[in-house]
mmCIF file of C-alpha atoms and ligand atoms in Angstrom:
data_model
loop_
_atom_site.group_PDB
_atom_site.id
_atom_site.type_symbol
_atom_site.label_atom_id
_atom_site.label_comp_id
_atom_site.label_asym_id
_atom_site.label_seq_id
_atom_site.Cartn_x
_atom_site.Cartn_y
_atom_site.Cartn_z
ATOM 1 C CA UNK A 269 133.792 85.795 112.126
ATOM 2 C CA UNK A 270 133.624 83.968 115.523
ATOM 3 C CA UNK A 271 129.754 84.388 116.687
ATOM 4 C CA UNK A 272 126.984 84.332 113.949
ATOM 5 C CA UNK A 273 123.726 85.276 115.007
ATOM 6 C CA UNK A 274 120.713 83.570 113.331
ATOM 7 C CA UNK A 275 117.696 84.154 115.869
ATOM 8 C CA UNK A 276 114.694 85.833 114.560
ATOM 9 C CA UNK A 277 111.691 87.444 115.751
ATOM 10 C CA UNK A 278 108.734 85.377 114.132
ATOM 11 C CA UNK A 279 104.975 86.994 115.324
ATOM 12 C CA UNK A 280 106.791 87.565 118.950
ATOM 13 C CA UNK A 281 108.060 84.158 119.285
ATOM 14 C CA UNK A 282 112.233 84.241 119.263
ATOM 15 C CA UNK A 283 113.452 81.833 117.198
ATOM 16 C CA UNK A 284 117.075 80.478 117.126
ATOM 17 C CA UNK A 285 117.023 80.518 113.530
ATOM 18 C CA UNK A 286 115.010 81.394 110.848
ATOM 19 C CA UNK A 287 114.361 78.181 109.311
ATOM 20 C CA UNK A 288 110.483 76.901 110.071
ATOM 21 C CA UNK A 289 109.589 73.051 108.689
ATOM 22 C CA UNK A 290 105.562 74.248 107.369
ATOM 23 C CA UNK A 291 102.292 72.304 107.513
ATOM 24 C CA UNK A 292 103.803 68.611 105.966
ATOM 25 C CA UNK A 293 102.888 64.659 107.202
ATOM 26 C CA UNK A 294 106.554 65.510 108.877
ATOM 27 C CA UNK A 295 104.790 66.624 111.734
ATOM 28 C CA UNK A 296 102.277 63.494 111.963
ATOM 29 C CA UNK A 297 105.121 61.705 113.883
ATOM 30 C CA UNK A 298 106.684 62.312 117.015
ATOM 31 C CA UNK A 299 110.048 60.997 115.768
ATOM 32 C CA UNK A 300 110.434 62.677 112.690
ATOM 33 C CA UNK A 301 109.402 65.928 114.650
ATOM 34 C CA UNK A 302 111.981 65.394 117.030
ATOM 35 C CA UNK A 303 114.288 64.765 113.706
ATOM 36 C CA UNK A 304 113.135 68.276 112.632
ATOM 37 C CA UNK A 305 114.305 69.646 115.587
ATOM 38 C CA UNK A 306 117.468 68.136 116.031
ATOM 39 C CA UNK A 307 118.051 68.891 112.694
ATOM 40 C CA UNK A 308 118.004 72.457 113.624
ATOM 41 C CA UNK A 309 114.247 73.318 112.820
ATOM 42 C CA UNK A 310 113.634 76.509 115.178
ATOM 43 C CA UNK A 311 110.138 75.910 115.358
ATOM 44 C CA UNK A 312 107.451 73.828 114.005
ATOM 45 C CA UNK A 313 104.320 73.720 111.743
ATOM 46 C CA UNK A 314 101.722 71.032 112.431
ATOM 47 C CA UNK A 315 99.782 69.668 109.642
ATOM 48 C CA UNK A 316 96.273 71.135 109.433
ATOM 49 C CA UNK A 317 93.318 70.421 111.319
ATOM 50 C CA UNK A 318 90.942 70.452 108.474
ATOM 51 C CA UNK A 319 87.706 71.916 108.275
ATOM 52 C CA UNK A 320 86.387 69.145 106.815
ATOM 53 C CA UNK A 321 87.739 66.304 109.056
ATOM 54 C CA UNK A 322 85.607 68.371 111.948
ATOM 55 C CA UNK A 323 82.723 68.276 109.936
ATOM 56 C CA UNK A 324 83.593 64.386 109.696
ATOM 57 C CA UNK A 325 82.887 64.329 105.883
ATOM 58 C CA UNK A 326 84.220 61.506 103.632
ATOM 59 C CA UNK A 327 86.170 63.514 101.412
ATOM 60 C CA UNK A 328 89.133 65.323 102.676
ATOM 61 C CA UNK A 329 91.121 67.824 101.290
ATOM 62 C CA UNK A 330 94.182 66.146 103.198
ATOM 63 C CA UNK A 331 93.377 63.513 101.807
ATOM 64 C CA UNK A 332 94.101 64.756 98.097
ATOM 65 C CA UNK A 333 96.811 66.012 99.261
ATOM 66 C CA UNK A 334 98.836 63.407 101.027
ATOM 67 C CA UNK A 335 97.694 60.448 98.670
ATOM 68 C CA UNK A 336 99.185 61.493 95.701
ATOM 69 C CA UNK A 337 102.694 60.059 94.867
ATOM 70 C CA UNK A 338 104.931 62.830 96.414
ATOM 71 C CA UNK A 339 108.467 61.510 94.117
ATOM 72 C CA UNK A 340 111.439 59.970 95.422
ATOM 73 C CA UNK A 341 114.011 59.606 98.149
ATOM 74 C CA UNK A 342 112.734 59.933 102.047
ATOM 75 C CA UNK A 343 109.318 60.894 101.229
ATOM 76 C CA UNK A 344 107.343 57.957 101.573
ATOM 77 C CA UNK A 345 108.586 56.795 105.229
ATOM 78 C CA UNK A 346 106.769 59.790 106.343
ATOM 79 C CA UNK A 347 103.255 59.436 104.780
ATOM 80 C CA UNK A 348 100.647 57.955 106.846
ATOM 81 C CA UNK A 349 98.163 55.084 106.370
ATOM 82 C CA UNK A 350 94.483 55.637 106.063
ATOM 83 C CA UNK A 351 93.740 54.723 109.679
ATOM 84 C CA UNK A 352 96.020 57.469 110.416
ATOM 85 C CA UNK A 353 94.320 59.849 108.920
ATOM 86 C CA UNK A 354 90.604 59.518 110.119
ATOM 87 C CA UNK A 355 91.507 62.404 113.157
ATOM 88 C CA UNK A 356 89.133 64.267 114.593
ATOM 89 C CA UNK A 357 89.685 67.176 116.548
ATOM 90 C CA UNK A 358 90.152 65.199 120.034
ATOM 91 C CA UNK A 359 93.279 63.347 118.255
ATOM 92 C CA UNK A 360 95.142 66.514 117.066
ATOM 93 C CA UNK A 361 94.888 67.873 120.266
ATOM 94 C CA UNK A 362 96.453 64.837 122.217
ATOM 95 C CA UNK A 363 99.042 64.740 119.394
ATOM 96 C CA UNK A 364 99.622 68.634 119.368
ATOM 97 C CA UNK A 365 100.001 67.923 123.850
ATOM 98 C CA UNK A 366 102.476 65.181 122.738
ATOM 99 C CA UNK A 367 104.824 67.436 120.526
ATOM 100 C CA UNK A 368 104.836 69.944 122.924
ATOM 101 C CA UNK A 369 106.115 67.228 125.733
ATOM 102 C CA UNK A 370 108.595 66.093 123.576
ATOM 103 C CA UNK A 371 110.079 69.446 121.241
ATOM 104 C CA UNK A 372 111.982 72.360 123.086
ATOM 105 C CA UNK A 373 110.672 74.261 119.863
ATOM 106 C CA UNK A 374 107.677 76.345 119.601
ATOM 107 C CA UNK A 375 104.647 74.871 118.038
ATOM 108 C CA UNK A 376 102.567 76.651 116.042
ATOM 109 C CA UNK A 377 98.969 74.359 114.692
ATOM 110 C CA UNK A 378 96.964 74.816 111.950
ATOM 111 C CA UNK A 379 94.024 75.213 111.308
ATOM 112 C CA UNK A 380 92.369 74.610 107.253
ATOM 113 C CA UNK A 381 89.040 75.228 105.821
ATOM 114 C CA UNK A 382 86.676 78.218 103.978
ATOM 115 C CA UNK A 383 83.779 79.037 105.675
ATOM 116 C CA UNK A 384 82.312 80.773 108.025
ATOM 117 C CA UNK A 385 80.294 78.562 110.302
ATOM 118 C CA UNK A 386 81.984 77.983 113.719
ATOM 119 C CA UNK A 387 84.735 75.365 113.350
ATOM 120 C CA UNK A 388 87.448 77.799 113.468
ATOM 121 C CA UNK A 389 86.345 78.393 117.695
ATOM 122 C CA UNK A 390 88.413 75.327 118.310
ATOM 123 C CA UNK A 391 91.517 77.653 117.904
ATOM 124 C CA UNK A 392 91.150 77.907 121.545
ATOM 125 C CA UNK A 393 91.343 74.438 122.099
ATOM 126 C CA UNK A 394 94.492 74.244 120.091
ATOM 127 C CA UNK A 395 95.737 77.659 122.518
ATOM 128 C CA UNK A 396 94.568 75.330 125.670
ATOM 129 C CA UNK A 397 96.497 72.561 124.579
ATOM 130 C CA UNK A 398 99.709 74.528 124.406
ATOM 131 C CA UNK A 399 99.973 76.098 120.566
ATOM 132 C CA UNK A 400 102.657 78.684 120.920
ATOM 133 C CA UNK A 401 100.376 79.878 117.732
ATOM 134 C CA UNK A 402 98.121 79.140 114.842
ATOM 135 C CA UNK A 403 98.459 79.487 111.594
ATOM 136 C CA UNK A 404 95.013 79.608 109.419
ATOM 137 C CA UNK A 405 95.259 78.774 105.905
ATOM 138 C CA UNK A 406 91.898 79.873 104.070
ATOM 139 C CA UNK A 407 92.849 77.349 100.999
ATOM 140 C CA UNK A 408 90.227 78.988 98.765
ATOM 141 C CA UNK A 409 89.691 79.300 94.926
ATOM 142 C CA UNK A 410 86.965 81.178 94.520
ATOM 143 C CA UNK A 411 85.286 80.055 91.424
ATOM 144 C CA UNK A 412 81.838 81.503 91.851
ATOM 145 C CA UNK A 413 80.765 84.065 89.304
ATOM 146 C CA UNK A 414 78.761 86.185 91.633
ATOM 147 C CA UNK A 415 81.597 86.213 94.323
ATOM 148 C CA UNK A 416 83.495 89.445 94.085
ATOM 149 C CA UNK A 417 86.784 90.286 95.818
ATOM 150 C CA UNK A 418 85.253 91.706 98.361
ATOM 151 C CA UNK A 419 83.370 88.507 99.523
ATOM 152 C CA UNK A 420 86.710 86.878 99.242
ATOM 153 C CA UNK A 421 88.403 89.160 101.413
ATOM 154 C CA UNK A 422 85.567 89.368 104.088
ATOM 155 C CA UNK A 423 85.574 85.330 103.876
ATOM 156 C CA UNK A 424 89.436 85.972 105.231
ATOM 157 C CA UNK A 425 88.703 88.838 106.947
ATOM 158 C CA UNK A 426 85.797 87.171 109.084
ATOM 159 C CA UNK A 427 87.620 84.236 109.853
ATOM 160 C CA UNK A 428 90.493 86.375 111.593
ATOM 161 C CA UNK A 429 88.104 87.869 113.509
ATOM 162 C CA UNK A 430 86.494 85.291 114.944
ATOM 163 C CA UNK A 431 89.774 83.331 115.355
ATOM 164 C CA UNK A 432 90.853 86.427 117.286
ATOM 165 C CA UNK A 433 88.687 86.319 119.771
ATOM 166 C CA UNK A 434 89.177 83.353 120.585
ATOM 167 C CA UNK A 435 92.904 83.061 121.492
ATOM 168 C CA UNK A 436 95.614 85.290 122.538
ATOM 169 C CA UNK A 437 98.220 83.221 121.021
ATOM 170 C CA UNK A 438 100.010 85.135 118.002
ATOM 171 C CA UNK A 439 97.842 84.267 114.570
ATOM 172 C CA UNK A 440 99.584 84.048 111.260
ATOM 173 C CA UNK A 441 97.382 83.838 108.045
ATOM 174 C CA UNK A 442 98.417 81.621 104.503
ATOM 175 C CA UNK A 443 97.336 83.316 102.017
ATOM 176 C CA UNK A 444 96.664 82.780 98.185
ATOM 177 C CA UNK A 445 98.861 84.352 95.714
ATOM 178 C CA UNK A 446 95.614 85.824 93.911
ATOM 179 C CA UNK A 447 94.500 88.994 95.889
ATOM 180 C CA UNK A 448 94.102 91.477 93.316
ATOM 181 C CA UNK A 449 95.089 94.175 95.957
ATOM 182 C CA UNK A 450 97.073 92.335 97.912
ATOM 183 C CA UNK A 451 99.235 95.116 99.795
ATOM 184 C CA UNK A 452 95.862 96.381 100.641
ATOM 185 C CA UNK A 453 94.435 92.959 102.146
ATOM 186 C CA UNK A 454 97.402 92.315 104.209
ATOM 187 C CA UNK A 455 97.148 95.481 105.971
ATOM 188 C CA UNK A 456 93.381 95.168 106.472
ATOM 189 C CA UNK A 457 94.285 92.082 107.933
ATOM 190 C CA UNK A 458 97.025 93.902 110.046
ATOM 191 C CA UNK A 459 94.484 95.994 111.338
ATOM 192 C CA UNK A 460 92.368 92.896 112.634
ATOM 193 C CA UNK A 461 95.234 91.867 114.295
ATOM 194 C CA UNK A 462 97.102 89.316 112.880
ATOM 195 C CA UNK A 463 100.091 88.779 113.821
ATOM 196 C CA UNK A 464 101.922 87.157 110.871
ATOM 197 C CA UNK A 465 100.975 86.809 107.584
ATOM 198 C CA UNK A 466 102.819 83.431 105.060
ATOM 199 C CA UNK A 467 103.510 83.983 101.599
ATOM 200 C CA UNK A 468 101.995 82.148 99.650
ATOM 201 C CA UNK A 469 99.482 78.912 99.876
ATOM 202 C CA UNK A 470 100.503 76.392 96.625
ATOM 203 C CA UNK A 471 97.337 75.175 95.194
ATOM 204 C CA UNK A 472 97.638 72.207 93.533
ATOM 205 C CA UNK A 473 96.493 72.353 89.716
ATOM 206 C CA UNK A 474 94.409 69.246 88.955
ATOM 207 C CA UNK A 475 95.979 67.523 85.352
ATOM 208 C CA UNK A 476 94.180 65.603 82.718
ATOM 209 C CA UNK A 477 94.805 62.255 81.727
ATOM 210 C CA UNK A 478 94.885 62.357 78.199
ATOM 211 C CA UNK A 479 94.269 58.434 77.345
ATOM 212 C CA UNK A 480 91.504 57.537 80.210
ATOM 213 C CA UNK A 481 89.584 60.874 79.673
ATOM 214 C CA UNK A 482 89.859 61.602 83.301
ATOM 215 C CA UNK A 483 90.552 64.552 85.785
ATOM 216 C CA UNK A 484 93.764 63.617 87.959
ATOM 217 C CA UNK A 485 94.464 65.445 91.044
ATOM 218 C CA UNK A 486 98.016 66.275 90.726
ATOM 219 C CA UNK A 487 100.966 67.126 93.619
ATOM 220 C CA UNK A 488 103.643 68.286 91.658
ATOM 221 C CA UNK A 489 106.238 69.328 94.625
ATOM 222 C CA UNK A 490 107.717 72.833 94.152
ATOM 223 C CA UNK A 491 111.054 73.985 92.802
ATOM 224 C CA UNK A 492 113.204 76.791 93.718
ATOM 225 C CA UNK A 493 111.829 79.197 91.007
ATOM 226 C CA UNK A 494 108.578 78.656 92.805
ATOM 227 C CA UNK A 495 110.129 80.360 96.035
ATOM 228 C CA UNK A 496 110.481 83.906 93.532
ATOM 229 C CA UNK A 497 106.831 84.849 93.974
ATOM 230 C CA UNK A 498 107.209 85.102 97.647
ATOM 231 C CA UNK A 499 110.642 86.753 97.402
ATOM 232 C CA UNK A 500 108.694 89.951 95.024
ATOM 233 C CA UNK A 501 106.259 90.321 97.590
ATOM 234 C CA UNK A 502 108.083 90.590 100.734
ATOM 235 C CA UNK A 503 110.267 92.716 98.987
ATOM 236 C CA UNK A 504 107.690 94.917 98.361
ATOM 237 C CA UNK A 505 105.892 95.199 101.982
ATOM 238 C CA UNK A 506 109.564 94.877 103.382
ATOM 239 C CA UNK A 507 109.404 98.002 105.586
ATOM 240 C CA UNK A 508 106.015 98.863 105.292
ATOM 241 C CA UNK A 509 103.985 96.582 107.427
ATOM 242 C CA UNK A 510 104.360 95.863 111.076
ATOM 243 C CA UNK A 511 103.393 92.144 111.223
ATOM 244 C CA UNK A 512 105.481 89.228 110.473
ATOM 245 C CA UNK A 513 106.283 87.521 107.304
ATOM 246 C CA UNK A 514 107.114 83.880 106.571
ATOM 247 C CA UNK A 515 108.003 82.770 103.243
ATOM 248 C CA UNK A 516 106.766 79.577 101.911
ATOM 249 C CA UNK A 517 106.854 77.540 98.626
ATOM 250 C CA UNK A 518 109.716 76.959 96.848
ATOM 251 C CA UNK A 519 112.479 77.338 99.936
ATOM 252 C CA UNK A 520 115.034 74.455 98.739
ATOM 253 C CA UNK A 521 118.321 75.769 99.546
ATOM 254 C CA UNK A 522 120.427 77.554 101.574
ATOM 255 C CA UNK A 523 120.404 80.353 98.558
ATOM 256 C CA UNK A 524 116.523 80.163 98.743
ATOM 257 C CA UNK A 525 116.838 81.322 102.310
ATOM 258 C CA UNK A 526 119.302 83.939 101.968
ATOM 259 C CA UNK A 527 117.114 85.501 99.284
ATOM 260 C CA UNK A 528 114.006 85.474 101.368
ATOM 261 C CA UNK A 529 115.874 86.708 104.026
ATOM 262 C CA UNK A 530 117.447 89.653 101.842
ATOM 263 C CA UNK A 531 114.244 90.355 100.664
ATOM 264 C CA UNK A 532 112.637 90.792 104.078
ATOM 265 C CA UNK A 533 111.185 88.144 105.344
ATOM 266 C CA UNK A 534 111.356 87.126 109.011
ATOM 267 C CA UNK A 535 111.179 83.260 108.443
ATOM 268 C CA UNK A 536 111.074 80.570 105.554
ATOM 269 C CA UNK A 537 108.836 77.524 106.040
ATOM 270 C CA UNK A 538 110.496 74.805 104.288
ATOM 271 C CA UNK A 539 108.317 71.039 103.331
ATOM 272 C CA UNK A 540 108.961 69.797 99.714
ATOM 273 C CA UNK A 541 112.786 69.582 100.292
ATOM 274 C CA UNK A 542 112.589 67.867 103.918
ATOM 275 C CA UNK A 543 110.090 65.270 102.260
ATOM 276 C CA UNK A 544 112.204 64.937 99.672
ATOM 277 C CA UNK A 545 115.679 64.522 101.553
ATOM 278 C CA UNK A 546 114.378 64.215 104.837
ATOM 279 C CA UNK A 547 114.561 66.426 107.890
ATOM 280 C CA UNK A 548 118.583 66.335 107.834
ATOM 281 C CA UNK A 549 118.511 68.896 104.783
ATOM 282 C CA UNK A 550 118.083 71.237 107.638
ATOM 283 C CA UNK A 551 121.513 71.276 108.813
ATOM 284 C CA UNK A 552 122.472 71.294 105.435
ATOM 285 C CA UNK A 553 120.800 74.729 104.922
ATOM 286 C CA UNK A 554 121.772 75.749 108.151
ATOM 287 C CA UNK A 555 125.343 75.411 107.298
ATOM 288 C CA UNK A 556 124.989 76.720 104.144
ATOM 289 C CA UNK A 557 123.490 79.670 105.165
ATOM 290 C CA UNK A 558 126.345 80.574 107.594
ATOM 291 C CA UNK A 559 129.283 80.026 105.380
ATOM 292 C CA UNK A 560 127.556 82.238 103.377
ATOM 293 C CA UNK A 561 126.890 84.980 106.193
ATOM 294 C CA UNK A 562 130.915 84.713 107.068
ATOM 295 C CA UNK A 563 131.997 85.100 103.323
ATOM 296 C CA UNK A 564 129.873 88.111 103.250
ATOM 297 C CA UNK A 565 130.219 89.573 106.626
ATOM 298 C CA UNK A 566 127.318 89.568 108.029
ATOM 299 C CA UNK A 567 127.210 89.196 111.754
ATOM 300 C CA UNK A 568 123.585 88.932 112.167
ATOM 301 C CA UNK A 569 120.454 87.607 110.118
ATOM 302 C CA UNK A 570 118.978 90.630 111.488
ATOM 303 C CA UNK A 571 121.356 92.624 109.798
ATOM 304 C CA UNK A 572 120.379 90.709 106.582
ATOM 305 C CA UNK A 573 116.418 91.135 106.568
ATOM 306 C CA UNK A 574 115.249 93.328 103.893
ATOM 307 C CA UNK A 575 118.563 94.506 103.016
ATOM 308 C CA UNK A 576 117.569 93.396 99.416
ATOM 309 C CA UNK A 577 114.011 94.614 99.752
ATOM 310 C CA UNK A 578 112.452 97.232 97.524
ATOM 311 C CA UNK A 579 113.182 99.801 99.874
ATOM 312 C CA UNK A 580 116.739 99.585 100.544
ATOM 313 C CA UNK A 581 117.542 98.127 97.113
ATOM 314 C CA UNK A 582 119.474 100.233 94.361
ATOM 315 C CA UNK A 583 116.513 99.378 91.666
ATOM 316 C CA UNK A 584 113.222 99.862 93.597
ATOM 317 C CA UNK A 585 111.660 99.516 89.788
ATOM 318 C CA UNK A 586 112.890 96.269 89.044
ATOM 319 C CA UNK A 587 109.995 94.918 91.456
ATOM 320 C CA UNK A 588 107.527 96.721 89.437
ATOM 321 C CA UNK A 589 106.678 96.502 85.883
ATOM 322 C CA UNK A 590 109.838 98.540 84.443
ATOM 323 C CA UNK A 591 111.369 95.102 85.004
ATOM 324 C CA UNK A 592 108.626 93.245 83.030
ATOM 325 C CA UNK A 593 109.985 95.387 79.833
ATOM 326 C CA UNK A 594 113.396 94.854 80.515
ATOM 327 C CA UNK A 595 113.156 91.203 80.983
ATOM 328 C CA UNK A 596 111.242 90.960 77.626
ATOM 329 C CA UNK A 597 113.638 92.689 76.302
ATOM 330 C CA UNK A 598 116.856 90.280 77.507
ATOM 331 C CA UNK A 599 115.051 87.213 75.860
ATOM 332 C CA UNK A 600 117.527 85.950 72.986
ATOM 333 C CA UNK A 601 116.773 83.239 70.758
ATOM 334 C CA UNK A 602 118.470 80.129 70.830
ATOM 335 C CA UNK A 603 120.726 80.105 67.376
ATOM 336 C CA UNK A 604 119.088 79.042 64.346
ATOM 337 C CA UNK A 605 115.770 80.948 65.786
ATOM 338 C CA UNK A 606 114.342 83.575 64.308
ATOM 339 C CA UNK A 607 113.271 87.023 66.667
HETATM 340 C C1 FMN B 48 102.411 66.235 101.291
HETATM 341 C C2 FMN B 48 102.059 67.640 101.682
HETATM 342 C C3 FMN B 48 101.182 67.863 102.742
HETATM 343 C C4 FMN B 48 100.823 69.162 103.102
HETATM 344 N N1 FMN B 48 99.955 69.349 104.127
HETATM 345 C C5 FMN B 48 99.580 70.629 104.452
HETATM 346 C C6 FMN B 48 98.664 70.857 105.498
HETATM 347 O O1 FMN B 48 98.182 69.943 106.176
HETATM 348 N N2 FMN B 48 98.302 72.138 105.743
HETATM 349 C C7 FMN B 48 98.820 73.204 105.048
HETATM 350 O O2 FMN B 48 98.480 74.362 105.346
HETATM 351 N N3 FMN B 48 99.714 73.010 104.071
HETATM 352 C C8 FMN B 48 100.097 71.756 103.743
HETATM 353 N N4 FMN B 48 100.995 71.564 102.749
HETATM 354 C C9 FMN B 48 101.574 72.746 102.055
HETATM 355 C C10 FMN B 48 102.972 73.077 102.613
HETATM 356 O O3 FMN B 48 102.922 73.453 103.982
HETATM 357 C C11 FMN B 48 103.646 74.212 101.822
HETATM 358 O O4 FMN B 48 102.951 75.426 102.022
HETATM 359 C C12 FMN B 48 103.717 73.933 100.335
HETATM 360 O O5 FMN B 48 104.096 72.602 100.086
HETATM 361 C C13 FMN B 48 104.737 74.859 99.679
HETATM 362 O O6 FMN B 48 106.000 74.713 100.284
HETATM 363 P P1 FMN B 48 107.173 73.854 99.594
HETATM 364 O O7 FMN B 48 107.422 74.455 98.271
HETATM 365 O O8 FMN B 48 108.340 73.990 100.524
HETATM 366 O O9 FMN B 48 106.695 72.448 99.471
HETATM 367 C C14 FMN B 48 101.372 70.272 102.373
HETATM 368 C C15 FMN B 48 102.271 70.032 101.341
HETATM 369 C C16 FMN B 48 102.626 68.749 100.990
HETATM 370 C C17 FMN B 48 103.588 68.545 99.848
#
């Protein structure tokens, strides 16, 4: 095959390709941005403007998250000092000005927090200073026993709203694996206009440490299995939403991509693997992904989306719980095991 076509429609924005970088420290410097895009990123992620740092408190949820010891390999070259990290709003907008100067890419900032209390107005500073689009993630667990689902969803629900009036820049929403009605939520989201929604936000389970008696927050990077949860779901709303979907957690390899893609979704947002083998693992992907797309014949990664996805599939069940039985069923036991 001569020509293969990997642009993508993400939330309106045409992308060359549908491989994102997400929310990671990658995006904290203008050089390994630009290595992100050289690499073949088709857009770009910034890391979050947290709630929290707005509200200038001392105890940041980045902070938890980018202090932890993230493995091996390329990794720690790209995570900033503490003086880096004490930004306010006024600093991610001159950095967010910078990346647009320097990337041909679209740039799409991010905003973090929970409640409902103003901060997320400043998406219109982020839409002044030349965001191509936000992406919100509501990192909530909701751990209050008179909070009901409802509250939860509102919590989302009022956000977006607010949010959207603010800009006119495309919005996508990361979401939390947990909805109880999830196919439900994302299209009363739909109807509030977002434009994109990214499945799913990894919470990070805090650990024990068994010999000081302590709680340990814990950043255990993803794997590929991870990337399987996502897959299900934009299997199932493949076909039956209008808005955008990005698939996130868990995208490692060029496999992980073609899966998402098969399954329906419209991007993948990649960060453990580029932290972990640094932004070249793009082109690695990239290439990867092709060779695949000429051994199978596909001209197009339009032609691709959701061509695996629970509509167009030839076992719509084995989304659903039919397949729960049958993969109980498959278990063997490892010789010398009794059933
Ligand atoms: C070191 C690190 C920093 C991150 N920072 C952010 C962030 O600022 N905002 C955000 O929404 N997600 C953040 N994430 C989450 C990632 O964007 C991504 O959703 C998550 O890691 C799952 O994708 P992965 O399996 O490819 O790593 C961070 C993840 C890591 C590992």
């Amino acid at each position: 095959m001569s020509s293969i076509d990997l642009s993508t429609n993400y939330m309106g924005l045409k992308l060359a390709n549908p491989l994102v970088p997400s929310s990671s420290p990658l995006s904290r410097g203008i050089d390994s941005a630009r290595r992100l895009e050289d690499a073949g990123a088709s857009a770009l992620v910034m890391y979050s403007l947290f709630e929290e740092e707005l509200r200038n408190e001392e105890k940041m949820t980045a902070r938890f998250l980018i202090h932890q010891t993230i493995g091996h390999g390329e990794a720690e070259s790209f995570l900033p000092f503490d003086s880096h990290f004490q930004q306010g709003l006024d600093q991610y907008l001159e950095h967010l000005a910078a990346l647009k100067n320097t990337l041909n890419i679209p740039v799409i900032a991010s905003l973090n927090g929970i409640s409902l209390n103003g901060w997320v107005e400043n998406g219109r500073l982020l839409e002044e200073a030349g965001a191509d689009a936000l992406e919100l993630n509501v990192y909530y667990l909701d751990t209050d026993l008179y909070e009901t689902n409802m509250d939860v969803e509102n919590r989302y629900l009022e956000l977006l709203r607010v949010l959207r009036r603010r800009v006119d820049i495309p919005i996508a929403m990361k979401l939390s694996p947990y909805f109880s009605a999830l196919p439900y939520f994302i299209k009363e989201l739909e109807n509030e206009g977002v434009d994109a929604v990214a499945l799913f936000n990894r919470f990070y389970q805090p650990d024990i440490d068994i010999d000081n008696l302590q709680i340990i927050p814990q950043l255990h990077l993803s794997t590929s299995a991870d990337a399987l949860l996502a897959m299900r779901w934009i299997a199932i709303l493949y076909g039956r939403v209008r808005l955008s979907m990005a698939a996130t957690g868990g995208v490692h390899t060029a496999a992980d991509v073609i899966k998402l893609l098969l399954a329906g979704a419209d991007v993948t947002h990649l960060c453990a693997t580029l932290l972990l083998h640094g932004p070249e693992q793009l082109t690695r992907i990239k290439a990867g992904l092709m060779a695949w797309m000429e051994q199978h014949e596909y001209a197009s990664v339009k032609a691709m989306k959701g061509r695996l996805s629970q509509q167009f599939c030839a076992d719509p069940e084995s989304f659903e719980r039919t397949n729960y039985i049958a993969v109980l069923d498959s278990y063997s036991s490892p010789p010398g095991m009794r059933r």
